[in-house]
PDB file of C-alpha atoms and ligand atoms in Angstrom:
ATOM      1  CA  MET S   1     -25.221   2.817   4.225  1.00 98.00           C
ATOM      2  CA  ARG S   2     -27.484  -0.038   3.277  1.00 98.00           C
ATOM      3  CA  ILE S   3     -30.728   0.350   1.341  1.00 98.00           C
ATOM      4  CA  ILE S   4     -33.454  -2.163   2.136  1.00 98.00           C
ATOM      5  CA  ASN S   5     -36.566  -2.410  -0.034  1.00 98.00           C
ATOM      6  CA  THR S   6     -38.623  -5.208   1.479  1.00 98.00           C
ATOM      7  CA  ALA S   7     -40.360  -5.656   4.813  1.00 98.00           C
ATOM      8  CA  GLU S   8     -39.052  -9.183   5.102  1.00 98.00           C
ATOM      9  CA  GLU S   9     -35.373  -8.196   4.642  1.00 98.00           C
ATOM     10  CA  MET S  10     -35.789  -5.273   7.054  1.00 98.00           C
ATOM     11  CA  GLN S  11     -37.127  -7.469   9.839  1.00 98.00           C
ATOM     12  CA  ARG S  12     -34.580 -10.223   9.264  1.00 98.00           C
ATOM     13  CA  THR S  13     -31.739  -7.676   9.368  1.00 98.00           C
ATOM     14  CA  ALA S  14     -33.150  -5.951  12.449  1.00 99.00           C
ATOM     15  CA  LEU S  15     -33.596  -9.204  14.366  1.00 98.00           C
ATOM     16  CA  SER S  16     -29.996 -10.202  13.730  1.00 98.00           C
ATOM     17  CA  LEU S  17     -28.753  -6.751  14.767  1.00 98.00           C
ATOM     18  CA  ARG S  18     -30.780  -7.021  17.972  1.00 98.00           C
ATOM     19  CA  ALA S  19     -29.437 -10.536  18.602  1.00 98.00           C
ATOM     20  CA  ALA S  20     -25.939  -9.060  18.306  1.00 98.00           C
ATOM     21  CA  GLY S  21     -26.862  -6.545  21.024  1.00 98.00           C
ATOM     22  CA  ARG S  22     -27.109  -3.492  18.773  1.00 98.00           C
ATOM     23  CA  LYS S  23     -29.514  -0.701  19.683  1.00 98.00           C
ATOM     24  CA  ILE S  24     -31.627   0.395  16.730  1.00 99.00           C
ATOM     25  CA  GLY S  25     -32.974   3.922  16.265  1.00 99.00           C
ATOM     26  CA  LEU S  26     -35.663   4.835  13.745  1.00 99.00           C
ATOM     27  CA  VAL S  27     -36.638   8.080  12.043  1.00 99.00           C
ATOM     28  CA  PRO S  28     -39.858   7.478  10.079  1.00 99.00           C
ATOM     29  CA  THR S  29     -40.383   9.779   7.073  1.00 98.00           C
ATOM     30  CA  MET S  30     -42.247  10.035   3.801  1.00 98.00           C
ATOM     31  CA  GLY S  31     -39.126  11.216   1.966  1.00 98.00           C
ATOM     32  CA  PHE S  32     -38.375  14.397   0.014  1.00 98.00           C
ATOM     33  CA  LEU S  33     -36.148  15.119   2.964  1.00 98.00           C
ATOM     34  CA  HIS S  34     -35.175  18.571   4.193  1.00 98.00           C
ATOM     35  CA  ALA S  35     -33.351  20.119   7.134  1.00 98.00           C
ATOM     36  CA  GLY S  36     -36.295  19.367   9.448  1.00 98.00           C
ATOM     37  CA  HIS S  37     -35.893  15.650   8.770  1.00 98.00           C
ATOM     38  CA  ALA S  38     -32.105  15.961   9.057  1.00 98.00           C
ATOM     39  CA  SER S  39     -32.525  17.406  12.544  1.00 98.00           C
ATOM     40  CA  LEU S  40     -34.378  14.235  13.573  1.00 98.00           C
ATOM     41  CA  LEU S  41     -31.478  12.096  12.326  1.00 99.00           C
ATOM     42  CA  ASP S  42     -29.074  14.273  14.311  1.00 99.00           C
ATOM     43  CA  VAL S  43     -31.182  13.786  17.459  1.00 99.00           C
ATOM     44  CA  CYS S  44     -31.457  10.019  16.936  1.00 99.00           C
ATOM     45  CA  ARG S  45     -27.824   9.340  15.960  1.00 98.00           C
ATOM     46  CA  PRO S  46     -26.301   9.541  19.462  1.00 98.00           C
ATOM     47  CA  GLU S  47     -29.203   7.543  20.947  1.00 98.00           C
ATOM     48  CA  CYS S  48     -28.538   4.323  19.022  1.00 98.00           C
ATOM     49  CA  ASP S  49     -25.901   2.049  17.461  1.00 98.00           C
ATOM     50  CA  VAL S  50     -27.736   1.553  14.179  1.00 99.00           C
ATOM     51  CA  LEU S  51     -29.682   4.472  12.707  1.00 99.00           C
ATOM     52  CA  ALA S  52     -32.488   3.486  10.350  1.00 99.00           C
ATOM     53  CA  VAL S  53     -34.510   5.985   8.320  1.00 99.00           C
ATOM     54  CA  SER S  54     -37.714   4.802   6.715  1.00 99.00           C
ATOM     55  CA  ILE S  55     -38.860   6.482   3.523  1.00 98.00           C
ATOM     56  CA  PHE S  56     -42.396   5.404   2.779  1.00 98.00           C
ATOM     57  CA  VAL S  57     -45.280   7.431   1.379  1.00 98.00           C
ATOM     58  CA  ASN S  58     -47.909   5.562   3.312  1.00 98.00           C
ATOM     59  CA  PRO S  59     -51.080   5.225   1.216  1.00 98.00           C
ATOM     60  CA  THR S  60     -53.359   4.411   4.151  1.00 98.00           C
ATOM     61  CA  GLN S  61     -52.938   7.844   5.749  1.00 98.00           C
ATOM     62  CA  PHE S  62     -54.130   9.711   2.651  1.00 97.00           C
ATOM     63  CA  GLY S  63     -57.809  10.356   2.033  1.00 96.00           C
ATOM     64  CA  PRO S  64     -59.326   9.686  -1.401  1.00 94.00           C
ATOM     65  CA  ASN S  65     -58.983  13.321  -2.577  1.00 92.00           C
ATOM     66  CA  GLU S  66     -55.571  14.021  -1.048  1.00 96.00           C
ATOM     67  CA  ASP S  67     -52.112  14.307  -2.604  1.00 94.00           C
ATOM     68  CA  LEU S  68     -50.882  10.684  -2.475  1.00 96.00           C
ATOM     69  CA  ASP S  69     -50.214  10.488  -6.225  1.00 95.00           C
ATOM     70  CA  LYS S  70     -48.381  13.784  -6.458  1.00 94.00           C
ATOM     71  CA  TYR S  71     -46.508  13.629  -3.153  1.00 97.00           C
ATOM     72  CA  PRO S  72     -42.959  14.807  -4.064  1.00 96.00           C
ATOM     73  CA  ARG S  73     -40.169  12.231  -4.269  1.00 97.00           C
ATOM     74  CA  ASP S  74     -36.395  12.419  -4.742  1.00 98.00           C
ATOM     75  CA  PHE S  75     -34.851   9.186  -3.569  1.00 98.00           C
ATOM     76  CA  ASP S  76     -31.264   9.964  -4.593  1.00 98.00           C
ATOM     77  CA  HIS S  77     -31.243  13.260  -2.711  1.00 98.00           C
ATOM     78  CA  ASP S  78     -32.884  11.559   0.286  1.00 98.00           C
ATOM     79  CA  CYS S  79     -30.118   8.925   0.376  1.00 98.00           C
ATOM     80  CA  GLU S  80     -27.423  11.613   0.227  1.00 98.00           C
ATOM     81  CA  LEU S  81     -29.023  13.462   3.143  1.00 98.00           C
ATOM     82  CA  CYS S  82     -29.370  10.241   5.158  1.00 98.00           C
ATOM     83  CA  GLU S  83     -25.765   9.244   4.522  1.00 98.00           C
ATOM     84  CA  SER S  84     -24.421  12.680   5.413  1.00 98.00           C
ATOM     85  CA  HIS S  85     -26.359  12.613   8.699  1.00 98.00           C
ATOM     86  CA  GLY S  86     -25.049   9.221   9.739  1.00 98.00           C
ATOM     87  CA  ALA S  87     -27.802   6.815   8.731  1.00 99.00           C
ATOM     88  CA  ASP S  88     -26.814   3.151   8.553  1.00 99.00           C
ATOM     89  CA  ILE S  89     -29.978   1.893   6.898  1.00 99.00           C
ATOM     90  CA  VAL S  90     -32.517   3.471   4.554  1.00 99.00           C
ATOM     91  CA  PHE S  91     -35.666   1.381   4.582  1.00 99.00           C
ATOM     92  CA  ALA S  92     -37.642   2.271   1.461  1.00 98.00           C
ATOM     93  CA  PRO S  93     -40.259  -0.402   0.903  1.00 98.00           C
ATOM     94  CA  THR S  94     -42.892  -0.442  -1.822  1.00 95.00           C
ATOM     95  CA  PRO S  95     -46.525  -0.394  -0.609  1.00 96.00           C
ATOM     96  CA  GLU S  96     -46.908  -4.015  -1.755  1.00 96.00           C
ATOM     97  CA  THR S  97     -44.289  -5.259   0.703  1.00 95.00           C
ATOM     98  CA  ILE S  98     -45.928  -3.354   3.574  1.00 98.00           C
ATOM     99  CA  TYR S  99     -49.620  -4.084   2.969  1.00 98.00           C
ATOM    100  CA  ALA S 100     -50.976  -7.482   1.991  1.00 98.00           C
ATOM    101  CA  PRO S 101     -53.786  -7.159  -0.572  1.00 97.00           C
ATOM    102  CA  ASP S 102     -56.257  -8.373   2.070  1.00 98.00           C
ATOM    103  CA  HIS S 103     -54.753  -6.308   4.913  1.00 98.00           C
ATOM    104  CA  SER S 104     -57.527  -5.797   7.499  1.00 98.00           C
ATOM    105  CA  THR S 105     -55.916  -4.927  10.847  1.00 98.00           C
ATOM    106  CA  TRP S 106     -55.663  -1.339  12.088  1.00 98.00           C
ATOM    107  CA  VAL S 107     -54.253   0.488  15.084  1.00 98.00           C
ATOM    108  CA  VAL S 108     -56.715   3.191  16.141  1.00 98.00           C
ATOM    109  CA  GLU S 109     -56.148   5.837  18.808  1.00 98.00           C
ATOM    110  CA  GLU S 110     -59.605   7.094  19.668  1.00 98.00           C
ATOM    111  CA  VAL S 111     -59.270  10.378  21.577  1.00 98.00           C
ATOM    112  CA  LEU S 112     -56.292  12.489  20.500  1.00 98.00           C
ATOM    113  CA  SER S 113     -57.010  11.636  16.847  1.00 98.00           C
ATOM    114  CA  LYS S 114     -60.402  13.347  16.841  1.00 98.00           C
ATOM    115  CA  PRO S 115     -59.730  17.133  16.949  1.00 98.00           C
ATOM    116  CA  LEU S 116     -57.509  19.331  14.736  1.00 98.00           C
ATOM    117  CA  CYS S 117     -56.374  17.374  11.643  1.00 98.00           C
ATOM    118  CA  GLY S 118     -58.642  14.463  12.606  1.00 98.00           C
ATOM    119  CA  ARG S 119     -61.720  16.504  11.828  1.00 98.00           C
ATOM    120  CA  THR S 120     -60.969  17.018   8.129  1.00 96.00           C
ATOM    121  CA  ARG S 121     -58.737  13.937   7.736  1.00 97.00           C
ATOM    122  CA  PRO S 122     -60.816  11.248   9.489  1.00 97.00           C
ATOM    123  CA  ILE S 123     -58.714   8.216   8.463  1.00 97.00           C
ATOM    124  CA  HIS S 124     -55.325   9.926   8.617  1.00 98.00           C
ATOM    125  CA  PHE S 125     -54.194   8.991  12.111  1.00 98.00           C
ATOM    126  CA  ARG S 126     -55.447   5.417  11.769  1.00 98.00           C
ATOM    127  CA  GLY S 127     -53.074   5.106   8.816  1.00 98.00           C
ATOM    128  CA  VAL S 128     -50.243   6.762  10.733  1.00 98.00           C
ATOM    129  CA  ALA S 129     -50.670   4.650  13.893  1.00 99.00           C
ATOM    130  CA  THR S 130     -50.880   1.474  11.850  1.00 98.00           C
ATOM    131  CA  VAL S 131     -47.837   2.137   9.691  1.00 98.00           C
ATOM    132  CA  VAL S 132     -45.730   3.335  12.625  1.00 99.00           C
ATOM    133  CA  THR S 133     -46.596   0.144  14.530  1.00 99.00           C
ATOM    134  CA  LYS S 134     -45.567  -1.871  11.492  1.00 98.00           C
ATOM    135  CA  LEU S 135     -42.330   0.123  11.149  1.00 99.00           C
ATOM    136  CA  PHE S 136     -41.547  -0.501  14.820  1.00 99.00           C
ATOM    137  CA  ASN S 137     -42.098  -4.231  14.309  1.00 98.00           C
ATOM    138  CA  LEU S 138     -40.062  -4.322  11.111  1.00 98.00           C
ATOM    139  CA  THR S 139     -37.104  -2.264  12.342  1.00 99.00           C
ATOM    140  CA  GLN S 140     -37.133  -3.536  15.957  1.00 99.00           C
ATOM    141  CA  ALA S 141     -36.373   0.055  16.961  1.00 99.00           C
ATOM    142  CA  GLN S 142     -35.745   0.780  20.634  1.00 98.00           C
ATOM    143  CA  VAL S 143     -35.820   4.536  20.107  1.00 99.00           C
ATOM    144  CA  ALA S 144     -37.677   6.606  17.506  1.00 99.00           C
ATOM    145  CA  VAL S 145     -37.656  10.325  16.788  1.00 99.00           C
ATOM    146  CA  PHE S 146     -40.646  12.343  15.587  1.00 99.00           C
ATOM    147  CA  GLY S 147     -40.916  16.081  14.870  1.00 98.00           C
ATOM    148  CA  ARG S 148     -42.972  18.641  16.760  1.00 98.00           C
ATOM    149  CA  LYS S 149     -43.968  19.969  13.337  1.00 98.00           C
ATOM    150  CA  ASP S 150     -46.653  17.258  13.484  1.00 98.00           C
ATOM    151  CA  ALA S 151     -47.505  17.882  17.127  1.00 98.00           C
ATOM    152  CA  GLN S 152     -50.774  15.934  17.090  1.00 98.00           C
ATOM    153  CA  GLN S 153     -49.098  12.971  15.414  1.00 98.00           C
ATOM    154  CA  ALA S 154     -46.329  12.938  18.028  1.00 98.00           C
ATOM    155  CA  LEU S 155     -48.877  12.982  20.863  1.00 98.00           C
ATOM    156  CA  ILE S 156     -50.806  10.124  19.298  1.00 98.00           C
ATOM    157  CA  ILE S 157     -47.651   8.034  18.854  1.00 98.00           C
ATOM    158  CA  GLU S 158     -46.649   8.656  22.482  1.00 98.00           C
ATOM    159  CA  ARG S 159     -50.138   7.648  23.625  1.00 98.00           C
ATOM    160  CA  MET S 160     -50.158   4.550  21.405  1.00 99.00           C
ATOM    161  CA  VAL S 161     -46.760   3.403  22.670  1.00 98.00           C
ATOM    162  CA  ARG S 162     -47.920   3.864  26.263  1.00 98.00           C
ATOM    163  CA  ASP S 163     -51.323   2.241  25.767  1.00 98.00           C
ATOM    164  CA  LEU S 164     -50.008  -0.774  23.847  1.00 98.00           C
ATOM    165  CA  ASN S 165     -46.792  -1.212  25.896  1.00 98.00           C
ATOM    166  CA  ILE S 166     -44.644  -0.931  22.800  1.00 98.00           C
ATOM    167  CA  PRO S 167     -40.988  -1.072  23.902  1.00 98.00           C
ATOM    168  CA  VAL S 168     -39.832   2.003  21.958  1.00 98.00           C
ATOM    169  CA  ARG S 169     -38.690   5.253  23.546  1.00 99.00           C
ATOM    170  CA  ILE S 170     -40.216   8.202  21.707  1.00 99.00           C
ATOM    171  CA  ILE S 171     -38.281  11.443  21.370  1.00 99.00           C
ATOM    172  CA  VAL S 172     -40.076  14.516  20.029  1.00 98.00           C
ATOM    173  CA  ALA S 173     -37.652  16.947  18.358  1.00 98.00           C
ATOM    174  CA  PRO S 174     -38.228  20.689  17.854  1.00 98.00           C
ATOM    175  CA  LEU S 175     -39.931  22.159  14.801  1.00 98.00           C
ATOM    176  CA  VAL S 176     -37.389  23.469  12.265  1.00 98.00           C
ATOM    177  CA  ARG S 177     -38.248  26.635  10.305  1.00 98.00           C
ATOM    178  CA  ASP S 178     -36.916  28.071   7.069  1.00 98.00           C
ATOM    179  CA  GLU S 179     -35.130  31.436   7.014  1.00 97.00           C
ATOM    180  CA  ASP S 180     -38.458  33.237   6.545  1.00 97.00           C
ATOM    181  CA  LYS S 181     -39.824  31.261   9.544  1.00 98.00           C
ATOM    182  CA  VAL S 182     -42.196  29.093   7.495  1.00 98.00           C
ATOM    183  CA  ALA S 183     -42.137  25.553   8.923  1.00 98.00           C
ATOM    184  CA  LEU S 184     -40.069  23.287   6.671  1.00 98.00           C
ATOM    185  CA  SER S 185     -42.322  20.807   4.919  1.00 98.00           C
ATOM    186  CA  SER S 186     -42.051  18.584   1.863  1.00 96.00           C
ATOM    187  CA  ARG S 187     -45.345  20.144   0.756  1.00 96.00           C
ATOM    188  CA  ASN S 188     -43.802  23.660   0.567  1.00 97.00           C
ATOM    189  CA  ARG S 189     -42.567  22.501  -2.828  1.00 95.00           C
ATOM    190  CA  TYR S 190     -46.159  22.873  -4.144  1.00 96.00           C
ATOM    191  CA  LEU S 191     -46.363  26.611  -3.309  1.00 98.00           C
ATOM    192  CA  SER S 192     -46.086  29.346  -5.946  1.00 98.00           C
ATOM    193  CA  ALA S 193     -43.980  32.375  -4.984  1.00 97.00           C
ATOM    194  CA  GLY S 194     -47.122  34.306  -4.112  1.00 98.00           C
ATOM    195  CA  GLU S 195     -48.519  31.472  -2.011  1.00 98.00           C
ATOM    196  CA  ARG S 196     -45.209  31.124  -0.224  1.00 98.00           C
ATOM    197  CA  GLY S 197     -45.335  34.814   0.677  1.00 98.00           C
ATOM    198  CA  ALA S 198     -48.881  34.440   1.957  1.00 98.00           C
ATOM    199  CA  ALA S 199     -47.963  31.298   3.916  1.00 98.00           C
ATOM    200  CA  ARG S 200     -45.662  33.367   6.105  1.00 98.00           C
ATOM    201  CA  SER S 201     -48.818  34.661   7.790  1.00 98.00           C
ATOM    202  CA  ILE S 202     -49.172  31.359   9.674  1.00 98.00           C
ATOM    203  CA  SER S 203     -45.716  31.283  11.222  1.00 98.00           C
ATOM    204  CA  ARG S 204     -45.589  35.034  11.781  1.00 98.00           C
ATOM    205  CA  SER S 205     -48.889  35.089  13.668  1.00 98.00           C
ATOM    206  CA  LEU S 206     -48.154  31.886  15.594  1.00 98.00           C
ATOM    207  CA  LEU S 207     -44.761  33.157  16.727  1.00 98.00           C
ATOM    208  CA  ALA S 208     -46.349  36.432  17.870  1.00 98.00           C
ATOM    209  CA  ALA S 209     -48.953  34.387  19.762  1.00 98.00           C
ATOM    210  CA  GLU S 210     -46.192  32.330  21.362  1.00 98.00           C
ATOM    211  CA  GLN S 211     -44.745  35.491  22.902  1.00 98.00           C
ATOM    212  CA  THR S 212     -48.140  36.649  24.151  1.00 97.00           C
ATOM    213  CA  LEU S 213     -48.972  33.243  25.636  1.00 97.00           C
ATOM    214  CA  THR S 214     -45.583  33.002  27.290  1.00 97.00           C
ATOM    215  CA  VAL S 215     -46.073  36.349  28.995  1.00 95.00           C
ATOM    216  CA  GLY S 216     -49.843  36.449  29.366  1.00 92.00           C
ATOM    217  CA  GLY S 217     -50.525  32.826  30.308  1.00 92.00           C
ATOM    218  CA  ALA S 218     -53.086  30.369  28.969  1.00 92.00           C
ATOM    219  CA  ALA S 219     -55.932  32.839  29.533  1.00 92.00           C
ATOM    220  CA  ALA S 220     -54.694  34.749  26.468  1.00 94.00           C
ATOM    221  CA  ALA S 221     -55.265  31.719  24.205  1.00 95.00           C
ATOM    222  CA  ALA S 222     -58.739  32.534  22.870  1.00 95.00           C
ATOM    223  CA  GLY S 223     -57.705  36.017  21.759  1.00 97.00           C
ATOM    224  CA  GLU S 224     -54.574  34.696  20.056  1.00 98.00           C
ATOM    225  CA  VAL S 225     -56.597  32.106  18.140  1.00 98.00           C
ATOM    226  CA  GLU S 226     -58.648  34.916  16.627  1.00 98.00           C
ATOM    227  CA  LYS S 227     -55.540  36.902  15.714  1.00 98.00           C
ATOM    228  CA  VAL S 228     -53.935  33.935  13.948  1.00 98.00           C
ATOM    229  CA  ARG S 229     -57.161  33.190  12.106  1.00 98.00           C
ATOM    230  CA  ALA S 230     -57.418  36.831  10.949  1.00 98.00           C
ATOM    231  CA  ALA S 231     -53.766  36.971   9.864  1.00 98.00           C
ATOM    232  CA  ILE S 232     -54.149  33.881   7.659  1.00 98.00           C
ATOM    233  CA  THR S 233     -57.415  35.078   6.140  1.00 98.00           C
ATOM    234  CA  ASP S 234     -56.059  38.582   5.510  1.00 98.00           C
ATOM    235  CA  ALA S 235     -53.092  37.071   3.654  1.00 98.00           C
ATOM    236  CA  GLY S 236     -55.470  35.191   1.352  1.00 98.00           C
ATOM    237  CA  GLY S 237     -55.247  31.771   3.004  1.00 98.00           C
ATOM    238  CA  THR S 238     -58.259  29.617   3.821  1.00 98.00           C
ATOM    239  CA  VAL S 239     -58.304  28.462   7.428  1.00 98.00           C
ATOM    240  CA  ASP S 240     -58.976  24.768   8.058  1.00 98.00           C
ATOM    241  CA  TYR S 241     -58.575  25.237  11.804  1.00 98.00           C
ATOM    242  CA  VAL S 242     -56.854  27.430  14.342  1.00 98.00           C
ATOM    243  CA  GLU S 243     -57.200  26.057  17.856  1.00 98.00           C
ATOM    244  CA  ALA S 244     -55.591  26.378  21.250  1.00 98.00           C
ATOM    245  CA  LEU S 245     -55.800  23.129  23.202  1.00 98.00           C
ATOM    246  CA  ASP S 246     -54.317  21.567  26.298  1.00 97.00           C
ATOM    247  CA  ALA S 247     -51.280  19.834  24.781  1.00 97.00           C
ATOM    248  CA  ASP S 248     -51.599  16.756  26.962  1.00 96.00           C
ATOM    249  CA  THR S 249     -55.287  16.021  26.410  1.00 97.00           C
ATOM    250  CA  LEU S 250     -56.098  17.889  23.179  1.00 98.00           C
ATOM    251  CA  SER S 251     -59.225  19.142  24.903  1.00 97.00           C
ATOM    252  CA  GLY S 252     -59.952  22.727  25.928  1.00 96.00           C
ATOM    253  CA  VAL S 253     -57.354  24.837  27.716  1.00 96.00           C
ATOM    254  CA  THR S 254     -58.003  25.089  31.458  1.00 93.00           C
ATOM    255  CA  ALA S 255     -56.403  27.076  34.266  1.00 89.00           C
ATOM    256  CA  GLY S 256     -54.498  23.896  35.123  1.00 90.00           C
ATOM    257  CA  SER S 257     -53.112  23.263  31.625  1.00 94.00           C
ATOM    258  CA  ARG S 258     -49.403  22.494  31.841  1.00 95.00           C
ATOM    259  CA  ARG S 259     -48.798  22.965  28.128  1.00 96.00           C
ATOM    260  CA  VAL S 260     -50.845  24.815  25.533  1.00 97.00           C
ATOM    261  CA  LEU S 261     -50.707  23.831  21.870  1.00 98.00           C
ATOM    262  CA  LEU S 262     -51.748  26.523  19.415  1.00 98.00           C
ATOM    263  CA  ALA S 263     -52.098  24.745  16.095  1.00 98.00           C
ATOM    264  CA  ALA S 264     -53.165  25.924  12.670  1.00 98.00           C
ATOM    265  CA  ALA S 265     -53.922  24.338   9.314  1.00 98.00           C
ATOM    266  CA  ALA S 266     -54.652  26.432   6.264  1.00 98.00           C
ATOM    267  CA  TRP S 267     -54.869  26.224   2.519  1.00 98.00           C
ATOM    268  CA  PHE S 268     -52.769  28.402   0.255  1.00 98.00           C
ATOM    269  CA  GLY S 269     -54.036  27.661  -3.216  1.00 97.00           C
ATOM    270  CA  ALA S 270     -54.225  23.873  -3.491  1.00 97.00           C
ATOM    271  CA  THR S 271     -51.712  23.286  -0.696  1.00 97.00           C
ATOM    272  CA  ARG S 272     -52.659  22.583   2.894  1.00 97.00           C
ATOM    273  CA  LEU S 273     -49.998  23.564   5.439  1.00 98.00           C
ATOM    274  CA  ILE S 274     -49.843  22.947   9.180  1.00 98.00           C
ATOM    275  CA  ASP S 275     -47.859  24.739  11.845  1.00 98.00           C
ATOM    276  CA  ASN S 276     -47.967  25.133  15.610  1.00 98.00           C
ATOM    277  CA  ILE S 277     -46.340  26.561  18.695  1.00 98.00           C
ATOM    278  CA  MET S 278     -46.363  25.007  22.147  1.00 98.00           C
ATOM    279  CA  VAL S 279     -46.026  26.973  25.361  1.00 98.00           C
ATOM    280  CA  GLU S 280     -45.129  25.226  28.618  1.00 97.00           C
ATOM    281  CA  TYR S 281     -46.135  26.553  32.023  1.00 95.00           C
ATOM    282  CA  LYS S 282     -44.400  25.618  35.253  1.00 80.00           C
TER     283      LYS S 282
HETATM  284  P1  AMP T 301     -42.961  13.546   6.930  1.00 60.72           P
HETATM  285  O1  AMP T 301     -41.896  13.101   5.989  1.00 60.72           O
HETATM  286  O2  AMP T 301     -43.549  14.871   6.592  1.00 60.72           O
HETATM  287  O3  AMP T 301     -43.979  12.471   7.208  1.00 60.72           O
HETATM  288  O4  AMP T 301     -42.234  13.799   8.317  1.00 60.72           O
HETATM  289  C1  AMP T 301     -41.441  12.811   8.910  1.00 60.72           C
HETATM  290  C2  AMP T 301     -41.012  13.279  10.277  1.00 60.72           C
HETATM  291  O5  AMP T 301     -40.297  14.508  10.138  1.00 60.72           O
HETATM  292  C3  AMP T 301     -42.190  13.573  11.205  1.00 60.72           C
HETATM  293  O6  AMP T 301     -41.869  13.149  12.527  1.00 60.72           O
HETATM  294  C4  AMP T 301     -42.306  15.069  11.125  1.00 60.72           C
HETATM  295  O7  AMP T 301     -42.882  15.654  12.269  1.00 60.72           O
HETATM  296  C5  AMP T 301     -40.856  15.465  10.985  1.00 60.72           C
HETATM  297  N1  AMP T 301     -40.738  16.798  10.391  1.00 60.72           N
HETATM  298  C6  AMP T 301     -41.235  17.212   9.193  1.00 60.72           C
HETATM  299  N2  AMP T 301     -40.993  18.529   9.022  1.00 60.72           N
HETATM  300  C7  AMP T 301     -40.348  18.959  10.135  1.00 60.72           C
HETATM  301  C8  AMP T 301     -39.845  20.219  10.582  1.00 60.72           C
HETATM  302  N3  AMP T 301     -39.966  21.314   9.846  1.00 60.72           N
HETATM  303  N4  AMP T 301     -39.246  20.264  11.792  1.00 60.72           N
HETATM  304  C9  AMP T 301     -39.142  19.152  12.567  1.00 60.72           C
HETATM  305  N5  AMP T 301     -39.583  17.947  12.205  1.00 60.72           N
HETATM  306  C10 AMP T 301     -40.185  17.841  11.011  1.00 60.72           C
END
């Protein structure tokens, strides 16, 4: 497994791999990898000849009062996980090699980025769309895998790739949960034992809602939103949002909605967690 630390070396390597006819797959991450990330590598591995994993805590997707400086890191463990899941390249650039000091070009998706996390994190998806575009250009990936854990992010990337004719096939892999059903997240590391216990209220209530929505149809969505909100609040969490939206448009659920996304974000102490379920209707 090769470790690449500069944008320039990544692109040079990728272009020569492409010239040799190799198909490159990319799993973009911010590191501190866990079994959720590993599942993305496992999905990507059979889809490509060369599996690249990027590890980059992207400063432009963090707001001024967010956790950029304390975002957890463990590069050695990350490399072990990547190697054991078949990665060929770990691309771990420093911010300086990704962003020129006078960087002034952004990729902005203007509709799907507005609700849910976009409301409290107004610059977040601009940072994500921009860095993912850069990672696609640097790695020359033909296929990339994202997790349903960040359902809104995955939708925005799919929309961006479609709208800008970016020649990358996007695969969205299932959300991976811990044994207690809490969604795996690098940020779970911040939780105290008590907060971790309280955080189970999100997954528990969302999974109950998933069953109700599967049986009861999209009309049950409004009631389930209230139940999830109450479960989080009762456990001592502070709700950022709980919303049920049409998963293709991220606008309100209608009788014709093909997929419903029920998404939640909540604070447990100083830690903001997100989770979601998605129900598909025939
Ligand atoms: P992050 O390192 O948190 O930026 O996540 C990198 C990629 O891993 C994103 O596509 C996430 O959606 C995905 N991911 C993170 N946690 C999980 C999880 N629990 N299950 C599935 N995918 C995940």
